PDB file of C-alpha atoms and ligand atoms in Angstrom:
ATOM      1  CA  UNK X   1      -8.375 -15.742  -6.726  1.00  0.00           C
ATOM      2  CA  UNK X   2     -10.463 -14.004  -4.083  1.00  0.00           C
ATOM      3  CA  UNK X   3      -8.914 -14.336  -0.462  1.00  0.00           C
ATOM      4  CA  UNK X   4      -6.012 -14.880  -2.127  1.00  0.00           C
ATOM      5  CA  UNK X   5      -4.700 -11.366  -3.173  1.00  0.00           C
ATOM      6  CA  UNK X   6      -3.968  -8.017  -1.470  1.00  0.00           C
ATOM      7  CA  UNK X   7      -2.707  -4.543  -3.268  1.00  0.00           C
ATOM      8  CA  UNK X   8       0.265  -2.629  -1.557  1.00  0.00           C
ATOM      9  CA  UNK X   9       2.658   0.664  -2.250  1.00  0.00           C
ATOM     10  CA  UNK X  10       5.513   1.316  -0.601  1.00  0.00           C
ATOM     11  CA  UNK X  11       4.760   5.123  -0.087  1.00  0.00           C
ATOM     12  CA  UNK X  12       7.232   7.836  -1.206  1.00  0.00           C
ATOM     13  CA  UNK X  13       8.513   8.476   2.315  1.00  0.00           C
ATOM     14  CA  UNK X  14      10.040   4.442   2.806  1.00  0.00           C
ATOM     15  CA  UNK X  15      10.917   4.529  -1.091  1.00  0.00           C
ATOM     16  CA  UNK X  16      13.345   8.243  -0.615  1.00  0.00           C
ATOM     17  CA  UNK X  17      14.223   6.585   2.963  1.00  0.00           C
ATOM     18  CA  UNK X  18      15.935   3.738   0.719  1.00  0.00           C
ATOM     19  CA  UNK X  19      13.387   1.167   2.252  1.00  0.00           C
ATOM     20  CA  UNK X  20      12.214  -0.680  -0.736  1.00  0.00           C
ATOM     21  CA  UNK X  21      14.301  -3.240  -0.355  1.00  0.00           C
ATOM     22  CA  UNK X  22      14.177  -4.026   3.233  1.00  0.00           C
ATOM     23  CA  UNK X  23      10.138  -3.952   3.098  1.00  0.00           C
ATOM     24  CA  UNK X  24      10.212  -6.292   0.107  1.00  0.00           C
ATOM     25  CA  UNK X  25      12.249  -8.590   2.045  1.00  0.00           C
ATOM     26  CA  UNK X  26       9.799  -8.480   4.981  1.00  0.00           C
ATOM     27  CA  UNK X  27       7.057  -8.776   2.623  1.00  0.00           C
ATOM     28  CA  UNK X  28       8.518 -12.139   0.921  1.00  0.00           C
ATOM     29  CA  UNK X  29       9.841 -13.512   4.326  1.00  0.00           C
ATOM     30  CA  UNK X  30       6.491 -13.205   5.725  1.00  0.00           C
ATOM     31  CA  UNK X  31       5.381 -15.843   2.353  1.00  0.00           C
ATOM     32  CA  UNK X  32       3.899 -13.563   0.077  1.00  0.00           C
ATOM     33  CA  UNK X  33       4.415 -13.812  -3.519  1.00  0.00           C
ATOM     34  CA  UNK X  34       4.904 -11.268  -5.915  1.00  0.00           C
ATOM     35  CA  UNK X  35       2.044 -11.501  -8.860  1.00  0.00           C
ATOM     36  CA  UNK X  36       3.049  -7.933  -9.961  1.00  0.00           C
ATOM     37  CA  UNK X  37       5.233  -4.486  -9.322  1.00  0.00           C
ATOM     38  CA  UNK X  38       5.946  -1.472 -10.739  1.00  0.00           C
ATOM     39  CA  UNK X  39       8.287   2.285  -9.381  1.00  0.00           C
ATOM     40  CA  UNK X  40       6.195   4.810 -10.390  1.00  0.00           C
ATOM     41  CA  UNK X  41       4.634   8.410  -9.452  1.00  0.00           C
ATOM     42  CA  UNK X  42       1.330   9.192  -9.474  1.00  0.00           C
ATOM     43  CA  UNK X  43      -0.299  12.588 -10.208  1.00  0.00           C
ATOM     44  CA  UNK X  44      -2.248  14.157  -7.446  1.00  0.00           C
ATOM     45  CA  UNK X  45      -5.628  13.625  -9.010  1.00  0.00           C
ATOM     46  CA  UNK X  46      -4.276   9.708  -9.720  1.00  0.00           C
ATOM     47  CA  UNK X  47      -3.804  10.056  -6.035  1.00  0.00           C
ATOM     48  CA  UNK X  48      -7.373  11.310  -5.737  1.00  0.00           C
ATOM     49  CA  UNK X  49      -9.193   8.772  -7.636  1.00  0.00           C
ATOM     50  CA  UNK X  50      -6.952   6.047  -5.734  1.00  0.00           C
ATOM     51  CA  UNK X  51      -7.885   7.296  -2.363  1.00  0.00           C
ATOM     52  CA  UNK X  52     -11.567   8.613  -3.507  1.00  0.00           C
ATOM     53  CA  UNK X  53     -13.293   6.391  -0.305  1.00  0.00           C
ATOM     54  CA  UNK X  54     -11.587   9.305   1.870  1.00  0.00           C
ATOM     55  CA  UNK X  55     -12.797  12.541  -0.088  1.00  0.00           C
ATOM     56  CA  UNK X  56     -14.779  13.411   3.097  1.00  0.00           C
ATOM     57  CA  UNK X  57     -12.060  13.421   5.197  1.00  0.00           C
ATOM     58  CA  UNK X  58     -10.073  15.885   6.980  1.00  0.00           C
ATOM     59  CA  UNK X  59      -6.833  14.759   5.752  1.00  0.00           C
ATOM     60  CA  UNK X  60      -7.920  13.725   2.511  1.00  0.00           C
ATOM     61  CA  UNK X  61      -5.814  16.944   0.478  1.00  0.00           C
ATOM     62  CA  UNK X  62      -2.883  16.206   2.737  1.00  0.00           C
ATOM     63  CA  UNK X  63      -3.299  12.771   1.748  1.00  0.00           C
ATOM     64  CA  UNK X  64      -3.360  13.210  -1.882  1.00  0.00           C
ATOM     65  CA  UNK X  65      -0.539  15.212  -1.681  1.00  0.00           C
ATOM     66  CA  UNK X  66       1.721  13.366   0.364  1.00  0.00           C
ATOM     67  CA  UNK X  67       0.776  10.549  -2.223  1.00  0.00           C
ATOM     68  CA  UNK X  68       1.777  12.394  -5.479  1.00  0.00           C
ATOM     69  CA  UNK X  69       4.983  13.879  -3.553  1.00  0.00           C
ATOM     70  CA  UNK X  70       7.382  11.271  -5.190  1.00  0.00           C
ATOM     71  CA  UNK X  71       7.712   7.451  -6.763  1.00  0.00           C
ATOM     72  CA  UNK X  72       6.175   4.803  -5.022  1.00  0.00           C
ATOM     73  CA  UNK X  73       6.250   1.011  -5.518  1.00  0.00           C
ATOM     74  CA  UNK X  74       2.722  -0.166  -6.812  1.00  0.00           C
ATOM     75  CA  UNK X  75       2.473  -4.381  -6.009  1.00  0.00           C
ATOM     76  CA  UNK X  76       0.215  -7.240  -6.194  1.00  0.00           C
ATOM     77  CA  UNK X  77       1.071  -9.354  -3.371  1.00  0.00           C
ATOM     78  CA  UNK X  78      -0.435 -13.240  -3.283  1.00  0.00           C
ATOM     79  CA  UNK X  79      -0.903 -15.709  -0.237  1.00  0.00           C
ATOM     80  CA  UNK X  80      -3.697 -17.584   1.841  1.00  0.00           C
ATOM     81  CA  UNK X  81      -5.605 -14.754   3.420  1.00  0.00           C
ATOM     82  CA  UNK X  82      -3.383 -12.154   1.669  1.00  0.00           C
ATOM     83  CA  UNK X  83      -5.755  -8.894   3.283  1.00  0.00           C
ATOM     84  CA  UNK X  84      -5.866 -10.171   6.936  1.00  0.00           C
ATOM     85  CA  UNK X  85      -2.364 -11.505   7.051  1.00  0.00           C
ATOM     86  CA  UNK X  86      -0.823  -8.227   5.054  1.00  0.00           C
ATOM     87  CA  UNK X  87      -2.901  -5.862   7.320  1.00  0.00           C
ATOM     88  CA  UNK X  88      -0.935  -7.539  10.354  1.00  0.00           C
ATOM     89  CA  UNK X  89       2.201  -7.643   8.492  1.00  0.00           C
ATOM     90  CA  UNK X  90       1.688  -3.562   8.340  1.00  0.00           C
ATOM     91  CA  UNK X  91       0.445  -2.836  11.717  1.00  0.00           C
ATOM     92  CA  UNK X  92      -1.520  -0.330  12.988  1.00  0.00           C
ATOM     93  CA  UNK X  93      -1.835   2.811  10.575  1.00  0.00           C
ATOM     94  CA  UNK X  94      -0.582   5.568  13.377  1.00  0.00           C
ATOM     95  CA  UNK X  95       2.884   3.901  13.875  1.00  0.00           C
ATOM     96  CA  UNK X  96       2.949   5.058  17.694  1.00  0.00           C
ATOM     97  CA  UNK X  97       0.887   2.063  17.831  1.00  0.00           C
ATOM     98  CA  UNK X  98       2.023  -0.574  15.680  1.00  0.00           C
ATOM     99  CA  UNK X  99       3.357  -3.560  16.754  1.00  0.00           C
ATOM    100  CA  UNK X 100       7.094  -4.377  17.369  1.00  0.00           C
ATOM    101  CA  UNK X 101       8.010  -6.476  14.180  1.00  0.00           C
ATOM    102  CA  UNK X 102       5.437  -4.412  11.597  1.00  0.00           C
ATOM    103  CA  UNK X 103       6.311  -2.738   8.687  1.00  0.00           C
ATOM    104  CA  UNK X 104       4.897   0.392  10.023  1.00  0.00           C
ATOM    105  CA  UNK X 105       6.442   0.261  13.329  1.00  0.00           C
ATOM    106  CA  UNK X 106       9.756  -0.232  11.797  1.00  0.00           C
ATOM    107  CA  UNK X 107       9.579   2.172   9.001  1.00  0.00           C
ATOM    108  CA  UNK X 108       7.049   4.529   8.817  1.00  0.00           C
ATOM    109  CA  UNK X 109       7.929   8.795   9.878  1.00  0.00           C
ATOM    110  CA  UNK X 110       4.107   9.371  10.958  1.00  0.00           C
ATOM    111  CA  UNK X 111       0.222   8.320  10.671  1.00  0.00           C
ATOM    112  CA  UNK X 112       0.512  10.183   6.907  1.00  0.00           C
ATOM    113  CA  UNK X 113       3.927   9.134   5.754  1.00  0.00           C
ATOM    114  CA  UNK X 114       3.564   5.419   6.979  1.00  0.00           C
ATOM    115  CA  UNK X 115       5.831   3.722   5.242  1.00  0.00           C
ATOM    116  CA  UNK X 116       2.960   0.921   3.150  1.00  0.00           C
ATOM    117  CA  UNK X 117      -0.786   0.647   1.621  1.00  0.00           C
ATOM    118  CA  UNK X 118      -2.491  -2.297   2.603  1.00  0.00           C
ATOM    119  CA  UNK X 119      -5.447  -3.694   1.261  1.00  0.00           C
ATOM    120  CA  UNK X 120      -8.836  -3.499   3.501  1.00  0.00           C
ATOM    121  CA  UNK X 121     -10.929  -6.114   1.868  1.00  0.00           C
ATOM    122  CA  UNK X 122     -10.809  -8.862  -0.489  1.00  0.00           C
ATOM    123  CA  UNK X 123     -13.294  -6.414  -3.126  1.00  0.00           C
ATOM    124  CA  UNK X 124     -10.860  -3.570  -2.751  1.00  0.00           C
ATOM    125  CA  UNK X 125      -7.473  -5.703  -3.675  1.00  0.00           C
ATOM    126  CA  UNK X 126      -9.742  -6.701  -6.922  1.00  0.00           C
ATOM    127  CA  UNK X 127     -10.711  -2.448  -7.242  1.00  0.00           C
ATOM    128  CA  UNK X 128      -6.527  -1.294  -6.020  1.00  0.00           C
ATOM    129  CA  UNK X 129      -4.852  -3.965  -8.435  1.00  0.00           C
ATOM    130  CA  UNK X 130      -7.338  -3.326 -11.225  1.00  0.00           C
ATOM    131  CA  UNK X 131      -6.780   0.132 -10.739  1.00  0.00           C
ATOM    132  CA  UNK X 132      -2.801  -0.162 -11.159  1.00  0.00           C
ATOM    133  CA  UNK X 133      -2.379  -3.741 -13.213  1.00  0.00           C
ATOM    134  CA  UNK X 134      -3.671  -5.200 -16.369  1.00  0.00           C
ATOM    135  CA  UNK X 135      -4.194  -8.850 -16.619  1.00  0.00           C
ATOM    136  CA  UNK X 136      -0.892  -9.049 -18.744  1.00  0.00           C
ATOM    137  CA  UNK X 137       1.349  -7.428 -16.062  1.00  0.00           C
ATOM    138  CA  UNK X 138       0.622 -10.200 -13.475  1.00  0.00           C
ATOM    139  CA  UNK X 139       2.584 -13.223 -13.088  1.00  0.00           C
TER     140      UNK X 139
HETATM  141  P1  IDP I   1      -4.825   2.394   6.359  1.00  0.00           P
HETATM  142  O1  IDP I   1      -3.786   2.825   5.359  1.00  0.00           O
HETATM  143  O2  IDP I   1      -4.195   1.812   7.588  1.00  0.00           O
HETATM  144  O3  IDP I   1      -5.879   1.487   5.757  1.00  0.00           O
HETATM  145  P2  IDP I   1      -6.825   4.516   6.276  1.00  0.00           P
HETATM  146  O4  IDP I   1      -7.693   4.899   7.420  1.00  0.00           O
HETATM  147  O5  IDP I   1      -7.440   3.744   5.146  1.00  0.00           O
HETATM  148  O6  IDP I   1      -5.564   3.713   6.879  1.00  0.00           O
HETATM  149  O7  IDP I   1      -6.175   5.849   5.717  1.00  0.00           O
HETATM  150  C1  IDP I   1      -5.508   5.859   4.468  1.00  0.00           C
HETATM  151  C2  IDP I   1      -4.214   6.626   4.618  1.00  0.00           C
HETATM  152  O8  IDP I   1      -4.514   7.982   4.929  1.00  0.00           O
HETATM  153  C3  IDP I   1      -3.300   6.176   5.757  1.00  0.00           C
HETATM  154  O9  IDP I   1      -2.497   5.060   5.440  1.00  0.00           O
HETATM  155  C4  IDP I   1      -2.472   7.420   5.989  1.00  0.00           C
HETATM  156  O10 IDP I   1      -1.457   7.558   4.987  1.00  0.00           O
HETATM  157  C5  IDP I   1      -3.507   8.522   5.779  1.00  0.00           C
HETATM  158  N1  IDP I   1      -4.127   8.927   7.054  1.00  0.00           N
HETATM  159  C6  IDP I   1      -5.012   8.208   7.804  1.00  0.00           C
HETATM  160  N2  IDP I   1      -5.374   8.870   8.906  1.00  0.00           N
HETATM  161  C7  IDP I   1      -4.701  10.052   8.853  1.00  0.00           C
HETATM  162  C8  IDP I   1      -4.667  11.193   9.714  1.00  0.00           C
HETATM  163  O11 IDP I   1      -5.323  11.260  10.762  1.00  0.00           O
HETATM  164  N3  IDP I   1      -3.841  12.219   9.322  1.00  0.00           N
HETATM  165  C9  IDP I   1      -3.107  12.183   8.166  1.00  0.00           C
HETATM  166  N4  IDP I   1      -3.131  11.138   7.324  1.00  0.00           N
HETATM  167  C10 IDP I   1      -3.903  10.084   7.669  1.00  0.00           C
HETATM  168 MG1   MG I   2      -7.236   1.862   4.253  1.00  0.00          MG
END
């Protein structure tokens, strides 16, 4: 399975802005399948442990926070270079400079609230799905 997954959430500022439906359609359009989902919230220290790579960052509390403000949609998404092709499929993470035609240029409010998680690397879509899925809750 390597290469072939990524790990995404639809963050809780596209999921209150009634944009789960429009970003799965974009997701599926773009010929990813769906190996598994769930609508859930996560605490802040969930949020912590997800995002743990950026502790030493400035905007790591604001992060976590942000993260933990509301339900998000937790995925398993499945394709031929699933990371590279999802990160373009995203854009940029400050939307100012995202691409016409990206997720994040169409629906994400700022560099924080940007709409989608993407995978980085093929070992951290094993680490983010492992982190969300068992092996019984993917299809
Ligand atoms: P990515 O999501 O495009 O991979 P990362 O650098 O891994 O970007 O950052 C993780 C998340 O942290 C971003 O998606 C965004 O929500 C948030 N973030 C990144 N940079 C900033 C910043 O400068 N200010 C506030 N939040 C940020
Ligand atoms: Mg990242």
């Amino acid at each position: 399975m390597v290469g072939k997954i990524t790990f995404t959430m639809i963050k809780p500022d596209a999921v209150e802005a009634n944009n789960i439906g429009p970003i799965l359609a974009m997701i599926n359009k773009a010929g990813f399948k769906i190996v598994a989902m769930k609508y859930m919230r996560l605490t802040k220290e969930q949020a912590g442990n997800f995002y743990a790579v950026h502790k030493e960052r400035p905007f790591y509390g604001e992060l976590t926070e942000y993260m933990s403000s509301g339900p998000i949609v937790a995925a398993i998404l499945s394709k031929e270079n699933a990371v590279s092709d999802y990160r373009k499929l995203i854009g940029a993470t400050d939307p100012t400079k995202a691409e016409d035609g990206t997720i994040r240029k169409q629906f994400a409010k700022s560099i924080a609230a940007n709409a989608v998680h993407g995978s980085d690397s093929d070992e951290n879509a094993e680490i983010e799905s492992n982190f969300f899925f068992s092996q019984l809750e993917r299809f």
